[in-house]
């Protein structure tokens, strides 16, 4: 019995496929702008999460003192 052949190339992921389509449809400047915008969105979400956590901790600290 022969072993199945080993695939030399990785199967592309959905992300890889979307990036390939993106590179065909958008100029490099548009891609950079979109990625920068998405990075900003992720950073805003992180800051909001940190702010929410800080408010929660301060609220708990304040309620303990009373």
N, CA, C and O atoms as a CHARMM CRD file, in Angstrom:
* protein
*
  264
    1    1 UNK  N      0.84200  -1.17200   0.00000 PROA 1      0.00000
    2    1 UNK  CA     0.00000   0.00000   0.00000 PROA 1      0.00000
    3    1 UNK  C      0.88600   1.23400   0.00000 PROA 1      0.00000
    4    1 UNK  O      1.83200   1.32200   0.78300 PROA 1      0.00000
    5    2 UNK  N      0.58500   2.19100  -0.87600 PROA 2      0.00000
    6    2 UNK  CA     1.37900   3.40500  -0.97700 PROA 2      0.00000
    7    2 UNK  C      0.80500   4.49700  -0.08000 PROA 2      0.00000
    8    2 UNK  O     -0.40600   4.60000   0.11600 PROA 2      0.00000
    9    3 UNK  N      1.70400   5.30000   0.45100 PROA 3      0.00000
   10    3 UNK  CA     1.27700   6.42900   1.26800 PROA 3      0.00000
   11    3 UNK  C      0.74200   7.53200   0.36000 PROA 3      0.00000
   12    3 UNK  O      1.15300   7.67600  -0.79200 PROA 3      0.00000
   13    4 UNK  N     -0.18100   8.29900   0.91500 PROA 4      0.00000
   14    4 UNK  CA    -0.72700   9.42400   0.15500 PROA 4      0.00000
   15    4 UNK  C      0.37400  10.45800  -0.08800 PROA 4      0.00000
   16    4 UNK  O      1.22300  10.66600   0.78000 PROA 4      0.00000
   17    5 UNK  N      0.37300  11.09900  -1.23900 PROA 5      0.00000
   18    5 UNK  CA     1.40900  12.10600  -1.50800 PROA 5      0.00000
   19    5 UNK  C      1.26200  13.28700  -0.54500 PROA 5      0.00000
   20    5 UNK  O      0.16000  13.66100  -0.14400 PROA 5      0.00000
   21    6 UNK  N      2.39500  13.84600  -0.19900 PROA 6      0.00000
   22    6 UNK  CA     2.41600  14.98700   0.70600 PROA 6      0.00000
   23    6 UNK  C      2.24600  16.25700  -0.11700 PROA 6      0.00000
   24    6 UNK  O      2.93500  16.45800  -1.11700 PROA 6      0.00000
   25    7 UNK  N      1.33300  17.10100   0.30900 PROA 7      0.00000
   26    7 UNK  CA     1.08100  18.34900  -0.40500 PROA 7      0.00000
   27    7 UNK  C      2.20700  19.33800  -0.07600 PROA 7      0.00000
   28    7 UNK  O      2.48800  19.60000   1.09400 PROA 7      0.00000
   29    8 UNK  N      2.83700  19.87700  -1.10400 PROA 8      0.00000
   30    8 UNK  CA     3.97700  20.77600  -0.91500 PROA 8      0.00000
   31    8 UNK  C      3.53700  22.19900  -0.57900 PROA 8      0.00000
   32    8 UNK  O      4.27000  22.93000   0.08600 PROA 8      0.00000
   33    9 UNK  N      2.34500  22.59900  -1.03400 PROA 9      0.00000
   34    9 UNK  CA     1.88800  23.95900  -0.77000 PROA 9      0.00000
   35    9 UNK  C      0.73200  23.92200   0.21300 PROA 9      0.00000
   36    9 UNK  O     -0.07800  22.99500   0.20900 PROA 9      0.00000
   37   10 UNK  N      0.67000  24.93600   1.04700 PROA 10     0.00000
   38   10 UNK  CA    -0.39700  25.01200   2.03500 PROA 10     0.00000
   39   10 UNK  C     -1.70300  25.41500   1.35800 PROA 10     0.00000
   40   10 UNK  O     -1.70000  26.14600   0.36700 PROA 10     0.00000
   41   11 UNK  N     -2.79400  24.94100   1.89000 PROA 11     0.00000
   42   11 UNK  CA    -4.10200  25.32800   1.37900 PROA 11     0.00000
   43   11 UNK  C     -4.35300  26.77900   1.81200 PROA 11     0.00000
   44   11 UNK  O     -4.22900  27.10000   2.99400 PROA 11     0.00000
   45   12 UNK  N     -4.69900  27.64500   0.87300 PROA 12     0.00000
   46   12 UNK  CA    -4.90200  29.04700   1.24700 PROA 12     0.00000
   47   12 UNK  C     -6.09800  29.20300   2.17600 PROA 12     0.00000
   48   12 UNK  O     -7.10200  28.50200   2.05400 PROA 12     0.00000
   49   13 UNK  N     -5.96300  30.12900   3.09500 PROA 13     0.00000
   50   13 UNK  CA    -7.04900  30.40100   4.02900 PROA 13     0.00000
   51   13 UNK  C     -7.99700  31.41800   3.40900 PROA 13     0.00000
   52   13 UNK  O     -7.71100  31.99600   2.36000 PROA 13     0.00000
   53   14 UNK  N     -9.11900  31.62600   4.06500 PROA 14     0.00000
   54   14 UNK  CA   -10.07100  32.63500   3.59600 PROA 14     0.00000
   55   14 UNK  C     -9.40700  34.01200   3.61300 PROA 14     0.00000
   56   14 UNK  O     -9.60600  34.81700   2.70300 PROA 14     0.00000
   57   15 UNK  N     -8.62200  34.27300   4.65200 PROA 15     0.00000
   58   15 UNK  CA    -7.92300  35.55700   4.74000 PROA 15     0.00000
   59   15 UNK  C     -6.98900  35.73900   3.55500 PROA 15     0.00000
   60   15 UNK  O     -6.93500  36.82000   2.96800 PROA 15     0.00000
   61   16 UNK  N     -6.25500  34.69700   3.19800 PROA 16     0.00000
   62   16 UNK  CA    -5.35800  34.78500   2.05200 PROA 16     0.00000
   63   16 UNK  C     -6.14500  35.08200   0.76800 PROA 16     0.00000
   64   16 UNK  O     -5.72200  35.89700  -0.05200 PROA 16     0.00000
   65   17 UNK  N     -7.27100  34.42400   0.60700 PROA 17     0.00000
   66   17 UNK  CA    -8.08800  34.63400  -0.58300 PROA 17     0.00000
   67   17 UNK  C     -8.61900  36.06300  -0.63500 PROA 17     0.00000
   68   17 UNK  O     -8.60700  36.69600  -1.69100 PROA 17     0.00000
   69   18 UNK  N     -9.08500  36.57100   0.50700 PROA 18     0.00000
   70   18 UNK  CA    -9.59300  37.94200   0.53900 PROA 18     0.00000
   71   18 UNK  C     -8.49100  38.95700   0.24700 PROA 18     0.00000
   72   18 UNK  O     -8.72700  39.94700  -0.44500 PROA 18     0.00000
   73   19 UNK  N     -7.30400  38.71900   0.76400 PROA 19     0.00000
   74   19 UNK  CA    -6.18400  39.63100   0.47800 PROA 19     0.00000
   75   19 UNK  C     -5.82000  39.59500  -1.00300 PROA 19     0.00000
   76   19 UNK  O     -5.45800  40.62300  -1.57700 PROA 19     0.00000
   77   20 UNK  N     -5.91100  38.43100  -1.62000 PROA 20     0.00000
   78   20 UNK  CA    -5.60200  38.33700  -3.04700 PROA 20     0.00000
   79   20 UNK  C     -6.61900  39.12700  -3.86600 PROA 20     0.00000
   80   20 UNK  O     -6.24800  39.84900  -4.79100 PROA 20     0.00000
   81   21 UNK  N     -7.89500  38.99000  -3.52800 PROA 21     0.00000
   82   21 UNK  CA    -8.93600  39.74600  -4.22600 PROA 21     0.00000
   83   21 UNK  C     -8.73700  41.23700  -3.98500 PROA 21     0.00000
   84   21 UNK  O     -8.85900  42.04900  -4.90300 PROA 21     0.00000
   85   22 UNK  N     -8.43100  41.58500  -2.74500 PROA 22     0.00000
   86   22 UNK  CA    -8.19700  42.98200  -2.40000 PROA 22     0.00000
   87   22 UNK  C     -7.06300  43.56800  -3.23700 PROA 22     0.00000
   88   22 UNK  O     -7.17200  44.69100  -3.72900 PROA 22     0.00000
   89   23 UNK  N     -5.99100  42.82300  -3.39700 PROA 23     0.00000
   90   23 UNK  CA    -4.84300  43.33500  -4.15100 PROA 23     0.00000
   91   23 UNK  C     -5.18900  43.53300  -5.62400 PROA 23     0.00000
   92   23 UNK  O     -4.61200  44.39700  -6.28500 PROA 23     0.00000
   93   24 UNK  N     -6.12800  42.73900  -6.14200 PROA 24     0.00000
   94   24 UNK  CA    -6.53600  42.91100  -7.53200 PROA 24     0.00000
   95   24 UNK  C     -7.45000  44.11700  -7.70700 PROA 24     0.00000
   96   24 UNK  O     -7.38300  44.80300  -8.72700 PROA 24     0.00000
   97   25 UNK  N     -8.30300  44.37800  -6.72000 PROA 25     0.00000
   98   25 UNK  CA    -9.31700  45.41800  -6.85600 PROA 25     0.00000
   99   25 UNK  C     -8.87000  46.79300  -6.38700 PROA 25     0.00000
  100   25 UNK  O     -9.38600  47.80300  -6.86700 PROA 25     0.00000
  101   26 UNK  N     -7.92400  46.85300  -5.46200 PROA 26     0.00000
  102   26 UNK  CA    -7.53400  48.13800  -4.88200 PROA 26     0.00000
  103   26 UNK  C     -6.08900  48.47300  -5.20900 PROA 26     0.00000
  104   26 UNK  O     -5.24200  47.59500  -5.37500 PROA 26     0.00000
  105   27 UNK  N     -5.83900  49.76600  -5.29600 PROA 27     0.00000
  106   27 UNK  CA    -4.44600  50.18600  -5.45600 PROA 27     0.00000
  107   27 UNK  C     -3.75500  50.03800  -4.10600 PROA 27     0.00000
  108   27 UNK  O     -4.41800  49.86300  -3.08400 PROA 27     0.00000
  109   28 UNK  N     -2.44300  50.10500  -4.09700 PROA 28     0.00000
  110   28 UNK  CA    -1.71600  49.91300  -2.84000 PROA 28     0.00000
  111   28 UNK  C     -2.04800  51.00600  -1.83500 PROA 28     0.00000
  112   28 UNK  O     -2.09100  50.74300  -0.63300 PROA 28     0.00000
  113   29 UNK  N     -2.28400  52.23400  -2.30800 PROA 29     0.00000
  114   29 UNK  CA    -2.64500  53.32300  -1.40500 PROA 29     0.00000
  115   29 UNK  C     -3.97400  53.06600  -0.71400 PROA 29     0.00000
  116   29 UNK  O     -4.12600  53.34400   0.47600 PROA 29     0.00000
  117   30 UNK  N     -4.93400  52.53600  -1.45900 PROA 30     0.00000
  118   30 UNK  CA    -6.23800  52.22400  -0.86900 PROA 30     0.00000
  119   30 UNK  C     -6.10900  51.09900   0.15000 PROA 30     0.00000
  120   30 UNK  O     -6.73600  51.13800   1.20900 PROA 30     0.00000
  121   31 UNK  N     -5.30200  50.10700  -0.16700 PROA 31     0.00000
  122   31 UNK  CA    -5.09700  48.99600   0.77900 PROA 31     0.00000
  123   31 UNK  C     -4.48100  49.51400   2.06100 PROA 31     0.00000
  124   31 UNK  O     -4.90500  49.14300   3.15600 PROA 31     0.00000
  125   32 UNK  N     -3.48000  50.37300   1.92800 PROA 32     0.00000
  126   32 UNK  CA    -2.81500  50.92800   3.11300 PROA 32     0.00000
  127   32 UNK  C     -3.79900  51.73900   3.94500 PROA 32     0.00000
  128   32 UNK  O     -3.81900  51.62400   5.17100 PROA 32     0.00000
  129   33 UNK  N     -4.61000  52.55300   3.29300 PROA 33     0.00000
  130   33 UNK  CA    -5.59300  53.36900   4.00400 PROA 33     0.00000
  131   33 UNK  C     -6.60600  52.48200   4.73100 PROA 33     0.00000
  132   33 UNK  O     -6.96500  52.76600   5.87300 PROA 33     0.00000
  133   34 UNK  N     -7.06400  51.42100   4.08400 PROA 34     0.00000
  134   34 UNK  CA    -8.04600  50.53000   4.70900 PROA 34     0.00000
  135   34 UNK  C     -7.44300  49.81800   5.90900 PROA 34     0.00000
  136   34 UNK  O     -8.08400  49.68600   6.95100 PROA 34     0.00000
  137   35 UNK  N     -6.21600  49.36500   5.75800 PROA 35     0.00000
  138   35 UNK  CA    -5.55700  48.67900   6.87600 PROA 35     0.00000
  139   35 UNK  C     -5.29800  49.63600   8.02900 PROA 35     0.00000
  140   35 UNK  O     -5.45100  49.26300   9.19200 PROA 35     0.00000
  141   36 UNK  N     -4.90500  50.87100   7.71700 PROA 36     0.00000
  142   36 UNK  CA    -4.70800  51.86300   8.77300 PROA 36     0.00000
  143   36 UNK  C     -6.01500  52.15500   9.49800 PROA 36     0.00000
  144   36 UNK  O     -6.03700  52.29400  10.72100 PROA 36     0.00000
  145   37 UNK  N     -7.10000  52.24700   8.74000 PROA 37     0.00000
  146   37 UNK  CA    -8.40800  52.49900   9.35600 PROA 37     0.00000
  147   37 UNK  C     -8.79200  51.33600  10.26900 PROA 37     0.00000
  148   37 UNK  O     -9.29000  51.55300  11.37400 PROA 37     0.00000
  149   38 UNK  N     -8.56400  50.11300   9.81500 PROA 38     0.00000
  150   38 UNK  CA    -8.91100  48.95700  10.63300 PROA 38     0.00000
  151   38 UNK  C     -8.04500  48.90800  11.89300 PROA 38     0.00000
  152   38 UNK  O     -8.53600  48.56000  12.96700 PROA 38     0.00000
  153   39 UNK  N     -6.77900  49.25000  11.77100 PROA 39     0.00000
  154   39 UNK  CA    -5.89700  49.30100  12.93300 PROA 39     0.00000
  155   39 UNK  C     -6.40900  50.32500  13.93600 PROA 39     0.00000
  156   39 UNK  O     -6.36100  50.09300  15.14400 PROA 39     0.00000
  157   40 UNK  N     -6.89900  51.45800  13.44000 PROA 40     0.00000
  158   40 UNK  CA    -7.46700  52.48000  14.32200 PROA 40     0.00000
  159   40 UNK  C     -8.70900  51.97400  15.03400 PROA 40     0.00000
  160   40 UNK  O     -8.90300  52.24800  16.21900 PROA 40     0.00000
  161   41 UNK  N     -9.54800  51.24200  14.32300 PROA 41     0.00000
  162   41 UNK  CA   -10.75400  50.66900  14.93400 PROA 41     0.00000
  163   41 UNK  C    -10.36400  49.71500  16.06100 PROA 41     0.00000
  164   41 UNK  O    -10.93800  49.76900  17.14900 PROA 41     0.00000
  165   42 UNK  N     -9.40600  48.85700  15.80600 PROA 42     0.00000
  166   42 UNK  CA    -8.97400  47.90200  16.83300 PROA 42     0.00000
  167   42 UNK  C     -8.37600  48.61200  18.04200 PROA 42     0.00000
  168   42 UNK  O     -8.59900  48.20100  19.18100 PROA 42     0.00000
  169   43 UNK  N     -7.61700  49.67800  17.79500 PROA 43     0.00000
  170   43 UNK  CA    -7.02500  50.44400  18.89100 PROA 43     0.00000
  171   43 UNK  C     -8.10900  51.15600  19.70100 PROA 43     0.00000
  172   43 UNK  O     -8.03400  51.20400  20.92900 PROA 43     0.00000
  173   44 UNK  N     -9.11400  51.70500  19.02200 PROA 44     0.00000
  174   44 UNK  CA   -10.23200  52.34900  19.73300 PROA 44     0.00000
  175   44 UNK  C    -10.97300  51.33600  20.60100 PROA 44     0.00000
  176   44 UNK  O    -11.36100  51.64300  21.72800 PROA 44     0.00000
  177   45 UNK  N    -11.16500  50.14500  20.07900 PROA 45     0.00000
  178   45 UNK  CA   -11.84500  49.09800  20.86400 PROA 45     0.00000
  179   45 UNK  C    -11.02200  48.72400  22.09800 PROA 45     0.00000
  180   45 UNK  O    -11.57000  48.50800  23.17900 PROA 45     0.00000
  181   46 UNK  N     -9.70400  48.65100  21.92400 PROA 46     0.00000
  182   46 UNK  CA    -8.83800  48.31100  23.05000 PROA 46     0.00000
  183   46 UNK  C     -8.90600  49.39100  24.12500 PROA 46     0.00000
  184   46 UNK  O     -9.00400  49.09500  25.31600 PROA 46     0.00000
  185   47 UNK  N     -8.85300  50.65100  23.68200 PROA 47     0.00000
  186   47 UNK  CA    -8.94000  51.75800  24.64500 PROA 47     0.00000
  187   47 UNK  C    -10.27600  51.77000  25.36600 PROA 47     0.00000
  188   47 UNK  O    -10.32600  52.01800  26.57100 PROA 47     0.00000
  189   48 UNK  N    -11.36300  51.50400  24.64600 PROA 48     0.00000
  190   48 UNK  CA   -12.68800  51.47000  25.26800 PROA 48     0.00000
  191   48 UNK  C    -12.76500  50.34800  26.30500 PROA 48     0.00000
  192   48 UNK  O    -13.33400  50.52600  27.38200 PROA 48     0.00000
  193   49 UNK  N    -12.19200  49.20300  25.97500 PROA 49     0.00000
  194   49 UNK  CA   -12.17300  48.08000  26.92000 PROA 49     0.00000
  195   49 UNK  C    -11.36700  48.44400  28.16100 PROA 49     0.00000
  196   49 UNK  O    -11.78800  48.15700  29.28200 PROA 49     0.00000
  197   50 UNK  N    -10.20500  49.07700  27.96400 PROA 50     0.00000
  198   50 UNK  CA    -9.37700  49.50300  29.09300 PROA 50     0.00000
  199   50 UNK  C    -10.10600  50.53300  29.95500 PROA 50     0.00000
  200   50 UNK  O    -10.04600  50.47800  31.18300 PROA 50     0.00000
  201   51 UNK  N    -10.80100  51.47900  29.29700 PROA 51     0.00000
  202   51 UNK  CA   -11.53700  52.51000  30.02300 PROA 51     0.00000
  203   51 UNK  C    -12.66400  51.88700  30.84600 PROA 51     0.00000
  204   51 UNK  O    -12.87900  52.25700  32.00100 PROA 51     0.00000
  205   52 UNK  N    -13.38000  50.94000  30.24300 PROA 52     0.00000
  206   52 UNK  CA   -14.46200  50.25500  30.94700 PROA 52     0.00000
  207   52 UNK  C    -13.92200  49.51100  32.16800 PROA 52     0.00000
  208   52 UNK  O    -14.52100  49.55200  33.24300 PROA 52     0.00000
  209   53 UNK  N    -12.79200  48.83600  31.99600 PROA 53     0.00000
  210   53 UNK  CA   -12.18400  48.08700  33.09600 PROA 53     0.00000
  211   53 UNK  C    -11.73500  49.02700  34.21200 PROA 53     0.00000
  212   53 UNK  O    -11.90800  48.71800  35.39100 PROA 53     0.00000
  213   54 UNK  N    -11.15700  50.17800  33.84500 PROA 54     0.00000
  214   54 UNK  CA   -10.71900  51.15000  34.84900 PROA 54     0.00000
  215   54 UNK  C    -11.91300  51.70300  35.62500 PROA 54     0.00000
  216   54 UNK  O    -11.84100  51.87100  36.84200 PROA 54     0.00000
  217   55 UNK  N    -13.00900  51.98400  34.92100 PROA 55     0.00000
  218   55 UNK  CA   -14.21100  52.46900  35.60300 PROA 55     0.00000
  219   55 UNK  C    -14.75700  51.41400  36.56600 PROA 55     0.00000
  220   55 UNK  O    -15.19700  51.73900  37.66900 PROA 55     0.00000
  221   56 UNK  N    -14.72300  50.16500  36.14500 PROA 56     0.00000
  222   56 UNK  CA   -15.21400  49.08600  37.00000 PROA 56     0.00000
  223   56 UNK  C    -14.37100  48.97200  38.27000 PROA 56     0.00000
  224   56 UNK  O    -14.91300  48.84400  39.36900 PROA 56     0.00000
  225   57 UNK  N    -13.05200  49.01900  38.11900 PROA 57     0.00000
  226   57 UNK  CA   -12.14700  48.91200  39.26500 PROA 57     0.00000
  227   57 UNK  C    -12.33200  50.10000  40.19900 PROA 57     0.00000
  228   57 UNK  O    -12.38400  49.93500  41.41800 PROA 57     0.00000
  229   58 UNK  N    -12.43200  51.30600  39.62300 PROA 58     0.00000
  230   58 UNK  CA   -12.63900  52.49500  40.46000 PROA 58     0.00000
  231   58 UNK  C    -13.98300  52.42300  41.19000 PROA 58     0.00000
  232   58 UNK  O    -14.08000  52.81000  42.35500 PROA 58     0.00000
  233   59 UNK  N    -15.00400  51.93500  40.51300 PROA 59     0.00000
  234   59 UNK  CA   -16.30900  51.77600  41.13900 PROA 59     0.00000
  235   59 UNK  C    -16.27300  50.79800  42.30800 PROA 59     0.00000
  236   59 UNK  O    -16.87600  51.03900  43.35400 PROA 59     0.00000
  237   60 UNK  N    -15.56600  49.70200  42.11800 PROA 60     0.00000
  238   60 UNK  CA   -15.44300  48.71600  43.19700 PROA 60     0.00000
  239   60 UNK  C    -14.63800  49.29900  44.36700 PROA 60     0.00000
  240   60 UNK  O    -14.97800  49.07200  45.52800 PROA 60     0.00000
  241   61 UNK  N    -13.58500  50.04100  44.06400 PROA 61     0.00000
  242   61 UNK  CA   -12.76200  50.63900  45.11300 PROA 61     0.00000
  243   61 UNK  C    -13.55900  51.67500  45.89700 PROA 61     0.00000
  244   61 UNK  O    -13.41500  51.77600  47.11500 PROA 61     0.00000
  245   62 UNK  N    -14.38700  52.43500  45.21500 PROA 62     0.00000
  246   62 UNK  CA   -15.19000  53.45600  45.86600 PROA 62     0.00000
  247   62 UNK  C    -16.26000  52.82600  46.75500 PROA 62     0.00000
  248   62 UNK  O    -16.51500  53.31200  47.85700 PROA 62     0.00000
  249   63 UNK  N    -16.88200  51.75500  46.28800 PROA 63     0.00000
  250   63 UNK  CA   -17.94200  51.11700  47.06700 PROA 63     0.00000
  251   63 UNK  C    -17.37600  50.39000  48.29600 PROA 63     0.00000
  252   63 UNK  O    -18.09400  50.21100  49.27900 PROA 63     0.00000
  253   64 UNK  N    -16.12800  49.97700  48.26000 PROA 64     0.00000
  254   64 UNK  CA   -15.50200  49.29700  49.40500 PROA 64     0.00000
  255   64 UNK  C    -15.25900  50.29700  50.52500 PROA 64     0.00000
  256   64 UNK  O    -15.43500  49.96500  51.69700 PROA 64     0.00000
  257   65 UNK  N    -14.85900  51.51100  50.18200 PROA 65     0.00000
  258   65 UNK  CA   -14.55900  52.52300  51.19200 PROA 65     0.00000
  259   65 UNK  C    -15.79700  52.96800  51.96100 PROA 65     0.00000
  260   65 UNK  O    -15.71600  53.27100  53.15200 PROA 65     0.00000
  261   66 UNK  N    -16.94400  53.00900  51.28100 PROA 66     0.00000
  262   66 UNK  CA   -18.15900  53.50400  51.92900 PROA 66     0.00000
  263   66 UNK  C    -18.63500  52.48000  52.86900 PROA 66     0.00000
  264   66 UNK  O    -19.65200  52.67700  53.53300 PROA 66     0.00000
